[in-house]
Short mmCIF file of C-alpha atoms and ligand atoms in Angstrom, two decimals:
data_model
loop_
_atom_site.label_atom_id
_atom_site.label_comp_id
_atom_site.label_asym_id
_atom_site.label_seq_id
_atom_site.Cartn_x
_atom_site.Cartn_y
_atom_site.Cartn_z
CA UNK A 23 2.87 -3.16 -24.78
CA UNK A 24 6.43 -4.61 -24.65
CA UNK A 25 6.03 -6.49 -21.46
CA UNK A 26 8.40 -9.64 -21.55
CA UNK A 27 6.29 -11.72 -19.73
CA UNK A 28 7.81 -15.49 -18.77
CA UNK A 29 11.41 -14.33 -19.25
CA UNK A 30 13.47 -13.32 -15.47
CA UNK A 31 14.34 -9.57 -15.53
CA UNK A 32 17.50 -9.14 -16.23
CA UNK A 33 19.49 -6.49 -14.47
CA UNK A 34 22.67 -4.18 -14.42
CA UNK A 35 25.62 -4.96 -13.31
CA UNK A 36 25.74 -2.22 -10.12
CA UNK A 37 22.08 -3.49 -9.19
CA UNK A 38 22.73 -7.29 -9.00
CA UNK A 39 25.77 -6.70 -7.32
CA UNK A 40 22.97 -5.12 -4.57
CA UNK A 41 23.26 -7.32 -1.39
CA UNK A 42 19.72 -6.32 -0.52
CA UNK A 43 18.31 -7.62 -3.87
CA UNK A 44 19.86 -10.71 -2.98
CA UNK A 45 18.36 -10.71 0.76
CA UNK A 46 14.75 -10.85 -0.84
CA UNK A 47 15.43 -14.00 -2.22
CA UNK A 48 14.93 -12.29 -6.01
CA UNK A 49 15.81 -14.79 -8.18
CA UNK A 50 18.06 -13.04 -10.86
CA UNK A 51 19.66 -14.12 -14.31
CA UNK A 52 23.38 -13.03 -14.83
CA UNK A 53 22.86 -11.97 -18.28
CA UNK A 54 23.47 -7.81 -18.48
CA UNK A 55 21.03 -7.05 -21.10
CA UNK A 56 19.16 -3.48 -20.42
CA UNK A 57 16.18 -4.99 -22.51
CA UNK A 58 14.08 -6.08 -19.35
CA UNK A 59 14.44 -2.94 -17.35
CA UNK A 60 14.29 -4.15 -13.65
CA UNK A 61 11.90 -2.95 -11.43
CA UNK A 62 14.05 -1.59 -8.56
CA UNK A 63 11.52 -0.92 -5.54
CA UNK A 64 11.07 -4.27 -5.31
CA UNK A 65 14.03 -4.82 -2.87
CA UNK A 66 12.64 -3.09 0.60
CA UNK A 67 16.10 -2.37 1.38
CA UNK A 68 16.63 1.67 1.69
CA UNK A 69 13.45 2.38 -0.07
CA UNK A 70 13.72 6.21 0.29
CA UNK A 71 17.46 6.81 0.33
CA UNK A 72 18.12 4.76 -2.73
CA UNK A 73 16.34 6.60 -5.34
CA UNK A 74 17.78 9.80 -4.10
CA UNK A 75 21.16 8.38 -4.22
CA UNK A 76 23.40 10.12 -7.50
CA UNK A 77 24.32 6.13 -8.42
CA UNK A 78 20.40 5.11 -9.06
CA UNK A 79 19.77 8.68 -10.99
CA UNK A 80 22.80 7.09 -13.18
CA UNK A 81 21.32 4.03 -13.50
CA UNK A 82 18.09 5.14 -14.48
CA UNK A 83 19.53 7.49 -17.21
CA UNK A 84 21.56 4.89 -18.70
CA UNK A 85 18.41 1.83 -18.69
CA UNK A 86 15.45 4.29 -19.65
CA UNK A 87 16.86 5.59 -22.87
CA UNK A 88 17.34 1.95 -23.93
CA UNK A 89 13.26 0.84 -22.93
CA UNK A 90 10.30 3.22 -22.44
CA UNK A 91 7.66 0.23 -20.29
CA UNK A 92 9.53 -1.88 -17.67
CA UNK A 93 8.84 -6.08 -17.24
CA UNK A 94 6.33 -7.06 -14.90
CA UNK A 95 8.17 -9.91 -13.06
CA UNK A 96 6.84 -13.31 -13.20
CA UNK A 97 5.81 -15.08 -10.41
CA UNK A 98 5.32 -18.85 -9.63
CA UNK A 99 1.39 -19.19 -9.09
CA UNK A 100 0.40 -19.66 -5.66
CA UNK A 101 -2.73 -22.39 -4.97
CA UNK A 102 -3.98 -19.31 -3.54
CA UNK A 103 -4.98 -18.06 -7.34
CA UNK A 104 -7.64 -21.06 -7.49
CA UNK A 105 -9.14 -20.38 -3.33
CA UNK A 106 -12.26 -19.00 -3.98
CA UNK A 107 -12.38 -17.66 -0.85
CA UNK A 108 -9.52 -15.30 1.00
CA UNK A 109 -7.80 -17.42 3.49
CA UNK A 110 -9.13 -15.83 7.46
CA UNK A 111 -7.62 -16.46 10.66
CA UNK A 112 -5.48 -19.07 10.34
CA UNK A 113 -3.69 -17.75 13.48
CA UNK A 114 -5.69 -16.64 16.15
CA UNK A 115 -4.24 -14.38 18.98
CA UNK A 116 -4.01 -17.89 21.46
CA UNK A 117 -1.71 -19.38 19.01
CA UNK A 118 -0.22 -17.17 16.80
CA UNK A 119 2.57 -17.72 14.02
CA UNK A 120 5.97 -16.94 15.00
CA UNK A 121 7.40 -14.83 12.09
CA UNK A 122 10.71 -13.47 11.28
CA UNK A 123 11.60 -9.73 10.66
CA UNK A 124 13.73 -9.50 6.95
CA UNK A 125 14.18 -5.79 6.57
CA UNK A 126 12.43 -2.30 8.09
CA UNK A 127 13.19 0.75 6.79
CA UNK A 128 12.11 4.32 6.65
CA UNK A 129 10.10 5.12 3.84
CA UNK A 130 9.71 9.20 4.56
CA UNK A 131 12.20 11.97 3.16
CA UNK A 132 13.67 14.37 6.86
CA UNK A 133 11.17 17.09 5.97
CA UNK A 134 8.50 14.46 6.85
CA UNK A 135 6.40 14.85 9.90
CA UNK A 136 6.73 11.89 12.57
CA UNK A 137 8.16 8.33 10.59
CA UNK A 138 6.64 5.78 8.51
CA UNK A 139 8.13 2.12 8.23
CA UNK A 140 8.32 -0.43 5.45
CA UNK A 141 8.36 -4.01 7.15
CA UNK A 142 8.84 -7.44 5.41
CA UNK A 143 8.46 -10.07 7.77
CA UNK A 144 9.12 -13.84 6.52
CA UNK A 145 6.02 -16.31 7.04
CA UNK A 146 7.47 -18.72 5.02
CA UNK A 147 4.53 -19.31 3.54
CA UNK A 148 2.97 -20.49 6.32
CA UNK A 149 0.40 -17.56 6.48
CA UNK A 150 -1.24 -16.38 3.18
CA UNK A 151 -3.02 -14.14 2.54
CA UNK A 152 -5.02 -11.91 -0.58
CA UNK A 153 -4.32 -8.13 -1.14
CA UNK A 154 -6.28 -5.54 1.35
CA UNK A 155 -6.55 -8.24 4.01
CA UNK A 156 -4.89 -7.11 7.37
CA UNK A 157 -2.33 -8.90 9.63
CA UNK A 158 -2.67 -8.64 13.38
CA UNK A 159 0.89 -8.11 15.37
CA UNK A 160 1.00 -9.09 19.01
CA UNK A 161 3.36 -6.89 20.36
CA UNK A 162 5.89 -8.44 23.46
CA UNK A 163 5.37 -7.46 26.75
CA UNK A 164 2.71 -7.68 29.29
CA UNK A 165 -1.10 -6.27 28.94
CA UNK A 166 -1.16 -3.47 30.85
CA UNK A 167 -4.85 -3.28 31.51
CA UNK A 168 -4.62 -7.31 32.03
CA UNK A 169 -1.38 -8.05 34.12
CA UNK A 170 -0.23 -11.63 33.17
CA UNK A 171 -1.54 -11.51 29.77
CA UNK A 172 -0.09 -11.11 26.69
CA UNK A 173 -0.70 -7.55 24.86
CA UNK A 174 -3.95 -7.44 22.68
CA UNK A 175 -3.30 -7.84 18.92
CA UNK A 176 -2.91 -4.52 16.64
CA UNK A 177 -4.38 -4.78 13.09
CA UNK A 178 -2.21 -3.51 9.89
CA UNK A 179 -3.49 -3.47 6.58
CA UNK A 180 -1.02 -5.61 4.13
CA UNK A 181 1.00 -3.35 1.60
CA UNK A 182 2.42 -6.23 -0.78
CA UNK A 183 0.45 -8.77 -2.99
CA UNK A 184 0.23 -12.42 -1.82
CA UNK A 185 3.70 -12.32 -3.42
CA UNK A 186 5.31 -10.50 -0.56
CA UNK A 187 8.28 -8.85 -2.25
CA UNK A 188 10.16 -11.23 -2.65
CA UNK A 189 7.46 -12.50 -5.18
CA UNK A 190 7.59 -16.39 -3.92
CA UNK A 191 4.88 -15.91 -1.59
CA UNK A 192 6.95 -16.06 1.66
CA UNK A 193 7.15 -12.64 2.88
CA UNK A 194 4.39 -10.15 3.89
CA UNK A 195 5.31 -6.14 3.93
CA UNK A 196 3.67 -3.81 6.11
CA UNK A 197 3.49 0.02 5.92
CA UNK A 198 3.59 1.25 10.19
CA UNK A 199 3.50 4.81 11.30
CA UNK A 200 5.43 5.12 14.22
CA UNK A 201 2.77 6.35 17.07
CA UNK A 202 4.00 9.40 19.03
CA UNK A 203 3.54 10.94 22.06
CA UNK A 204 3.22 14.27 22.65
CA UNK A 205 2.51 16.34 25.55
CA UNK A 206 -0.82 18.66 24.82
CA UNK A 207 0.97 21.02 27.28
CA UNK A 208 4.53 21.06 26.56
CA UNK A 209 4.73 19.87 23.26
CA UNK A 210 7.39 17.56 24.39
CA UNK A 211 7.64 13.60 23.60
CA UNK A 212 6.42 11.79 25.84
CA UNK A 213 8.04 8.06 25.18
CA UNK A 214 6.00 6.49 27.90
CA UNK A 215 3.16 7.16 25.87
CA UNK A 216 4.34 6.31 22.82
CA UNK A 217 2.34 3.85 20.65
CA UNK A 218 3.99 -0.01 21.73
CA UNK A 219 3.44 -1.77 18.77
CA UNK A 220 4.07 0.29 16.11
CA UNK A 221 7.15 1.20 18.24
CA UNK A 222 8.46 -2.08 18.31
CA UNK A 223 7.77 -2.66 14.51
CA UNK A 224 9.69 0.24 13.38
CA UNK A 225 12.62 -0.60 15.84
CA UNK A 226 12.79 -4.33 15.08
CA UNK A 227 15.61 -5.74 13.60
CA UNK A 228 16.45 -8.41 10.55
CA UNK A 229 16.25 -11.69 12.34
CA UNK A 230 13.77 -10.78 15.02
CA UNK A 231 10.79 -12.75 15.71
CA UNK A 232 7.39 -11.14 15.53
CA UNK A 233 3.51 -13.10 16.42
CA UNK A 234 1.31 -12.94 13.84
CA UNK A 235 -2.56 -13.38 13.84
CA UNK A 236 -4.57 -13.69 10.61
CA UNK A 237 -5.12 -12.77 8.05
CA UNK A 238 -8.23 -11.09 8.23
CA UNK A 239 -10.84 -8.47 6.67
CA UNK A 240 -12.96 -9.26 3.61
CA UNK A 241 -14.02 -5.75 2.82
CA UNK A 242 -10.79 -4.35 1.35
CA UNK A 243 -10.63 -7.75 -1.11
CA UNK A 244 -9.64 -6.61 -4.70
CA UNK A 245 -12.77 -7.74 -6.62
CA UNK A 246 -11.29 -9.88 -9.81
CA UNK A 247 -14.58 -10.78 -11.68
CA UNK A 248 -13.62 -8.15 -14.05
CA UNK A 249 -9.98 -7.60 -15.63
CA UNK A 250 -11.23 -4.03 -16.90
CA UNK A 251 -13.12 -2.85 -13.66
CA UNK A 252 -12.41 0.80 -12.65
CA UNK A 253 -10.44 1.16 -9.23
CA UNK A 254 -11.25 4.44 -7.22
CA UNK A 255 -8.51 4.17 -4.52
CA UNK A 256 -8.54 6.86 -1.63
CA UNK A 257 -5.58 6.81 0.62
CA UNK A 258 -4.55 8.97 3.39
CA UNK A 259 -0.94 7.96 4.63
CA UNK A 260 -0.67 4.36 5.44
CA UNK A 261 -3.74 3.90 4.33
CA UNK A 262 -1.84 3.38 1.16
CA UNK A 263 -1.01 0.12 1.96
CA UNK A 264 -3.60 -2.00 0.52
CA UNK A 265 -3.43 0.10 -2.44
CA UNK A 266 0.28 -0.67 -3.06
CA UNK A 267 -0.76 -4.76 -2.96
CA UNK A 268 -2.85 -4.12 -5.56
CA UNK A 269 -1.28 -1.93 -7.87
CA UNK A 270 1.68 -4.87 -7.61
CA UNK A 271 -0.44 -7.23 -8.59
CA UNK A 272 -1.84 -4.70 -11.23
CA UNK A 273 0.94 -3.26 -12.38
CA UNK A 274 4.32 -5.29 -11.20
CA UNK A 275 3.51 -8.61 -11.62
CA UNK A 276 2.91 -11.19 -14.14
CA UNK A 277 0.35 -13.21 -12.90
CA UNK A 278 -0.78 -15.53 -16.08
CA UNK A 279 -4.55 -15.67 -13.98
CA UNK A 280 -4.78 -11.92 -13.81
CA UNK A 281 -4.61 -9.60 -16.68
CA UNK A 282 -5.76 -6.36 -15.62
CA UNK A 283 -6.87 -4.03 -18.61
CA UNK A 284 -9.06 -1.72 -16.52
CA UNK A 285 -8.32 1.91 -14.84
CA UNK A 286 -7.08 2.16 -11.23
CA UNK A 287 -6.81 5.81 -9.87
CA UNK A 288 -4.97 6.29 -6.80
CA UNK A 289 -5.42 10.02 -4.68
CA UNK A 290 -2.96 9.76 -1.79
CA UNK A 291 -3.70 12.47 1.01
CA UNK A 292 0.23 12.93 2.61
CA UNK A 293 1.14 15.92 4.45
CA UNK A 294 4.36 17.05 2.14
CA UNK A 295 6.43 15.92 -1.01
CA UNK A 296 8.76 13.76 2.10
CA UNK A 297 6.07 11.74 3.55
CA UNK A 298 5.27 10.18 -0.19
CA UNK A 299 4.91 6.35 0.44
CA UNK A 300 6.12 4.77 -2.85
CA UNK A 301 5.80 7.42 -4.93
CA UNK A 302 8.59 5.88 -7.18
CA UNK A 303 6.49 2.63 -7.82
CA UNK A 304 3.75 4.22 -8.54
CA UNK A 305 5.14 7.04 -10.91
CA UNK A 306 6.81 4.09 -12.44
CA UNK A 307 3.40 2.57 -13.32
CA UNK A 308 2.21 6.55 -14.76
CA UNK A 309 4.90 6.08 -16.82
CA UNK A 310 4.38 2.72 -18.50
CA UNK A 311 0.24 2.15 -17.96
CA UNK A 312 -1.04 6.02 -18.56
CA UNK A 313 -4.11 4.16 -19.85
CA UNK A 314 -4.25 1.83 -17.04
CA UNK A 315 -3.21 4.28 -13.96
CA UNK A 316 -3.67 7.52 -12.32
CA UNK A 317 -2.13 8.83 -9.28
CA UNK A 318 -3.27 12.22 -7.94
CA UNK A 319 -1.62 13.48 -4.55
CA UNK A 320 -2.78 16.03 -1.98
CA UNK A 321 0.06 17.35 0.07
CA UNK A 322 -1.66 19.09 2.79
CA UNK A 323 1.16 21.51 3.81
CA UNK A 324 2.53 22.27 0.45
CA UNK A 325 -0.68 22.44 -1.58
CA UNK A 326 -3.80 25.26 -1.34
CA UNK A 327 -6.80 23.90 -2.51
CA UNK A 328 -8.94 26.79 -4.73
CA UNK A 329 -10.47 28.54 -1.40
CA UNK A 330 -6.43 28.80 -0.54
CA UNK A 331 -6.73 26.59 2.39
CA UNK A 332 -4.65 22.97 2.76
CA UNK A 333 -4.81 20.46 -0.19
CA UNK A 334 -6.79 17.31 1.46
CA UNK A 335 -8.06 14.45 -0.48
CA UNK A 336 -11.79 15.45 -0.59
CA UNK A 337 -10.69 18.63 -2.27
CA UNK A 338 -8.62 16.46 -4.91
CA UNK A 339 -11.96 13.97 -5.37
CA UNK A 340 -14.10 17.29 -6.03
CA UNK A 341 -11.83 18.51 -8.06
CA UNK A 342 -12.52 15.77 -10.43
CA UNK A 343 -15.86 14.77 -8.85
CA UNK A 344 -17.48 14.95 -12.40
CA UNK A 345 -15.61 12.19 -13.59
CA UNK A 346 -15.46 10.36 -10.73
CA UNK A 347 -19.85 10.57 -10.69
CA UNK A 348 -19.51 9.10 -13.96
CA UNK A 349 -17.05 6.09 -12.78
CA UNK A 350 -19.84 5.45 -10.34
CA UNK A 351 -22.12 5.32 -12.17
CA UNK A 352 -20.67 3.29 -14.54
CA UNK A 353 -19.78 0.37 -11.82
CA UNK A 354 -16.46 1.79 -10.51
CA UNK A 355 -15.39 0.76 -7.22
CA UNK A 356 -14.63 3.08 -4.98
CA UNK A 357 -11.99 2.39 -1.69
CA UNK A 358 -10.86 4.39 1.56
CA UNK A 359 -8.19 3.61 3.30
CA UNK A 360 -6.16 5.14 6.29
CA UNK A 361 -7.11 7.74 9.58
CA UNK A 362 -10.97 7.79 10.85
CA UNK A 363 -10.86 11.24 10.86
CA UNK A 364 -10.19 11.40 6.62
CA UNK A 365 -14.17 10.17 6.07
CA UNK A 366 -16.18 13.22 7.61
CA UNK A 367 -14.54 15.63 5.09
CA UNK A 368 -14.52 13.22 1.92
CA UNK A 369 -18.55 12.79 2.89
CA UNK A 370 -19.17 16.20 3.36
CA UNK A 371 -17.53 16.58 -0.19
CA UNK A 372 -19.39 13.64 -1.96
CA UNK A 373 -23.14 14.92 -0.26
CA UNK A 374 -21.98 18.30 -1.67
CA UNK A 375 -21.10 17.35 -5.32
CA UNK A 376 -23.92 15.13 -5.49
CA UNK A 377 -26.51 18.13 -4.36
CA UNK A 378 -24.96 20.26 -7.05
CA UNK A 379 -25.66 17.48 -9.76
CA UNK A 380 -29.14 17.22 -8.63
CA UNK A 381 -28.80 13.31 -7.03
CA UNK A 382 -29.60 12.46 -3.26
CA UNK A 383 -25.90 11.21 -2.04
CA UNK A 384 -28.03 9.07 0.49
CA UNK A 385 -29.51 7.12 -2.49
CA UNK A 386 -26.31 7.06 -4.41
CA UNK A 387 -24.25 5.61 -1.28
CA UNK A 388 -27.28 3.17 -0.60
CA UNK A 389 -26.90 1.58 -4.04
CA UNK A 390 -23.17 1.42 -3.81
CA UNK A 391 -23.25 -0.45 -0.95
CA UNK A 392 -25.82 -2.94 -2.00
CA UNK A 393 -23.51 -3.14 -5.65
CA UNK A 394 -20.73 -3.78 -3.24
CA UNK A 395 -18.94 -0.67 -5.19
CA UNK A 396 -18.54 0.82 -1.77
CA UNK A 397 -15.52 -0.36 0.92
CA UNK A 398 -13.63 1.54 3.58
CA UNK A 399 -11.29 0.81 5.84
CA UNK A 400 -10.72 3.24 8.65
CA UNK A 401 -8.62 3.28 12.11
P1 LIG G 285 -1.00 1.95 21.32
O1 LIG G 285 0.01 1.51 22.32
O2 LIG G 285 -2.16 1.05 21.08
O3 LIG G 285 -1.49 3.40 21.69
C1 LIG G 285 -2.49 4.01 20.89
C2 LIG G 285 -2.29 5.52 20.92
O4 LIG G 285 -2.46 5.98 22.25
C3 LIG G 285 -0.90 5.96 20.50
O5 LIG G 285 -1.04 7.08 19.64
C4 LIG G 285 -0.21 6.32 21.79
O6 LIG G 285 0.79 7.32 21.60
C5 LIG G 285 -1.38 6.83 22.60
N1 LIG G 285 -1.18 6.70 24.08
C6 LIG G 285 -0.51 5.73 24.75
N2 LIG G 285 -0.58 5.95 26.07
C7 LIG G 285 -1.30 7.06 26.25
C8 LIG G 285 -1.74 7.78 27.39
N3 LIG G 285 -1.42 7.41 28.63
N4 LIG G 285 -2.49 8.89 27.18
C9 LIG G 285 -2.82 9.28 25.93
N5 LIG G 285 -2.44 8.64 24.82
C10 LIG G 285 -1.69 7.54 24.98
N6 LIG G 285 -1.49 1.44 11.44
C11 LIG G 285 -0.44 1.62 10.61
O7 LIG G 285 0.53 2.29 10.96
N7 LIG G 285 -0.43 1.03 9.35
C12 LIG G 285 -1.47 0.28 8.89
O8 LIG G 285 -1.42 -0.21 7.76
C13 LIG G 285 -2.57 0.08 9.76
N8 LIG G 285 -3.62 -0.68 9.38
C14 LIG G 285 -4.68 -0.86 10.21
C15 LIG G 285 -5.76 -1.62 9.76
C16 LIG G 285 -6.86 -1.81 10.58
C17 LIG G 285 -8.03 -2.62 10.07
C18 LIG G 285 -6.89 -1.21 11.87
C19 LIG G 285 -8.07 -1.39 12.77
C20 LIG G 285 -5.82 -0.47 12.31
C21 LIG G 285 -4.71 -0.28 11.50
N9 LIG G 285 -3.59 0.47 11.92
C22 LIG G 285 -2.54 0.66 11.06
C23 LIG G 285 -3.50 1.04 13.28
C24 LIG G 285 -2.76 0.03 14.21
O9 LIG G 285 -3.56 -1.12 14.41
C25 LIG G 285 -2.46 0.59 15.60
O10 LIG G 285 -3.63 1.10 16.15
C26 LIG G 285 -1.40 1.69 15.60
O11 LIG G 285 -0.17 1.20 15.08
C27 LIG G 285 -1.14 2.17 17.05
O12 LIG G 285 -0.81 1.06 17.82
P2 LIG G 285 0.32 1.13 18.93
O13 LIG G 285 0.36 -0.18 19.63
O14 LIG G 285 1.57 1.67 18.39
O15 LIG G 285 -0.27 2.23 19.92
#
């Protein structure tokens, strides 16, 4: 594949004049060659409104008839590529890191129900992490079970590689639902109710300052042993975060320690074609790995599944349960990431699918677990 690894991506004129590209701290060459298409969703600037802006369909006309596969982008190795272990808790909720907020923005079209958030928050390097490890966010204010004490610490799962996106390692992106309110009886907001800290993540500003614990969780850790290992990636909205860190380091970047030649297959479990979180990277990554990458969505309110009811996940897994049996079997790892509530359904599913193929799914998830092919991640 035509990936020109070591060389800077070079970009168009209209897209390095970008201020935001600039804000990530992107280094950039000033030579206007289309040969190393740029990958644009690395700026978190206007994720969503940029790619249905008339000027970037232009601009992707004009750069994809001149180069089918895009660059990965090189990045500096961190020390963090020879750890063998993830780095944990380097800030614990007593003394936590004081970060600074670089850019939130709306990821979710206006058909979308409630609002999803892309944050990059500058650590300066001062708090690395791996991909699928989670951040915790103190939130400002007072406890309000615990009067005098500080709020307790809300976990989000990391959506960018060790990176960040501005691929030097300093900055961490998140992937927040806003939590909402709403009266059971009048089906009015309620904003004294409202979740606080995902509230105050998707409100913060560029600039502001934001306490950090972490990083923590082991179970989510993209196992690198094997290059060519199979990927089984379940997300239900932001549950897609981890899943975005990895397919960056998968897809985006050019790591020289990590080469991956294997098969990642993303289903993403969304409610309608607006509340898509980073659709664009990843279709950019059907595009240019179709050996490498799949990416099946369930859009619960657009889709019917065969019995004509809404499209969920666990319909799209049975679907193509077959070959996903056979990626089992065959040492696949399998993740799930996002609401509590997604599990009962995708377990009913598996038990079901595995009855019809004549296998016990309590034996089958028994010896995925003890193969560590087996690792959710619910809230
Ligand atoms: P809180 O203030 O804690 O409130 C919780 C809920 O209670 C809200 O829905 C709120 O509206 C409701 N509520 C408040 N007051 C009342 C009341 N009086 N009566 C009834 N209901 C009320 N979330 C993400 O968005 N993205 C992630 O990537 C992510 N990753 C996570 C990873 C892990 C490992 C875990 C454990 C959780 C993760 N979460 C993630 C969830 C996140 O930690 C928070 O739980 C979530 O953002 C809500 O926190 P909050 O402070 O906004 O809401």
């Amino acid at each position: 594949m035509a990936h020109a690894l070591g060389a800077l991506a070079s970009v168009s004129p209209s897209v390095a004049a970008d201020a935001s590209l600039r804000k990530t701290g992107f280094k950039i060459n000033n030579n206007l060659s289309y040969n190393n298409k740029l990958w644009i969703p690395l700026s978190p600037v206007n994720l969503k409104s940029r790619f249905s802006s008339t000027k970037y369909r232009c601009k992707v006309v004009s750069m994809s008839v001149q180069q089918t596969v895009r660059s990965k982008i090189p990045v500096q190795p961190l020390e963090l590529e020879n750890a063998k272990e993830p780095p944990l808790n380097l800030y614990k909720p007593k003394e936590p890191y004081t970060a600074t907020i670089v850019s939130v923005e709306r990821l979710v079209g206006p058909n979308a129900p409630g609002e999803t958030c892309h944050i990059v928050i500058d650590h300066g390097s001062n708090v690395p992490y791996w991909e699928g490890q989670s951040y915790g966010v103190i939130p400002p204010g007072e406890n309000p079970k615990k009067p005098g004490s500080p709020q307790n610490v809300r976990l989000y799962s990391i959506a960018s590689t060790r990176y960040g996106d501005s691929f030097d390692g300093k900055t961490t992106s998140l992937c927040v639902r806003r939590a909402v309110y709403y009266d059971a009886e009048t089906g009015k907001e309620d904003p004294s109710k409202n979740g606080v800290c995902s509230n105050f993540l998707c409100d913060s500003k560029p600039g502001d300052k934001i306490l950090l614990t972490g990083p923590s969780g082991k179970i989510m850790l993209l196992p690198e042993e094997d290059p060519n290992a199979t990927h089984i990636m379940i997300a239900t909205g932001t549950g897609v975060a981890p899943f975005r860190g990895y397919l960056r380091r998968m897809f985006m970047e050019a790591v020289p320690t990590y080469k991956f030649g294997g098969l990642a297959w993303l289903f993403l479990g969304v409610a309608n074609s607006d509340s898509l979180l980073y659709d664009d990277e990843f279709t950019g990554y059907l595009k240019d790995y179709p050996d490498n990458f799949r990416y099946d969505k369930a859009l619960s309110r657009e889709q019917k599944n065969k019995s004509g009811g809404k499209m969920y996940v666990q319909d799209k897994i049975e679907e193509y349960s077959d070959e996903i049996f056979k990626l089992l079997d065959g040492g696949a790892h399998i993740y799930f990431c996002g609401l509590k509530g997604m599990m009962p359904g995708i377990q009913e599913t598996l038990k079901r699918v595995a009855e019809e193929r004549g296998e016990s799914w309590d034996t089958k998830l028994s010896q995925l677990k003890k193969n560590k092919q087996w690792h959710v991640e619910v809230y």
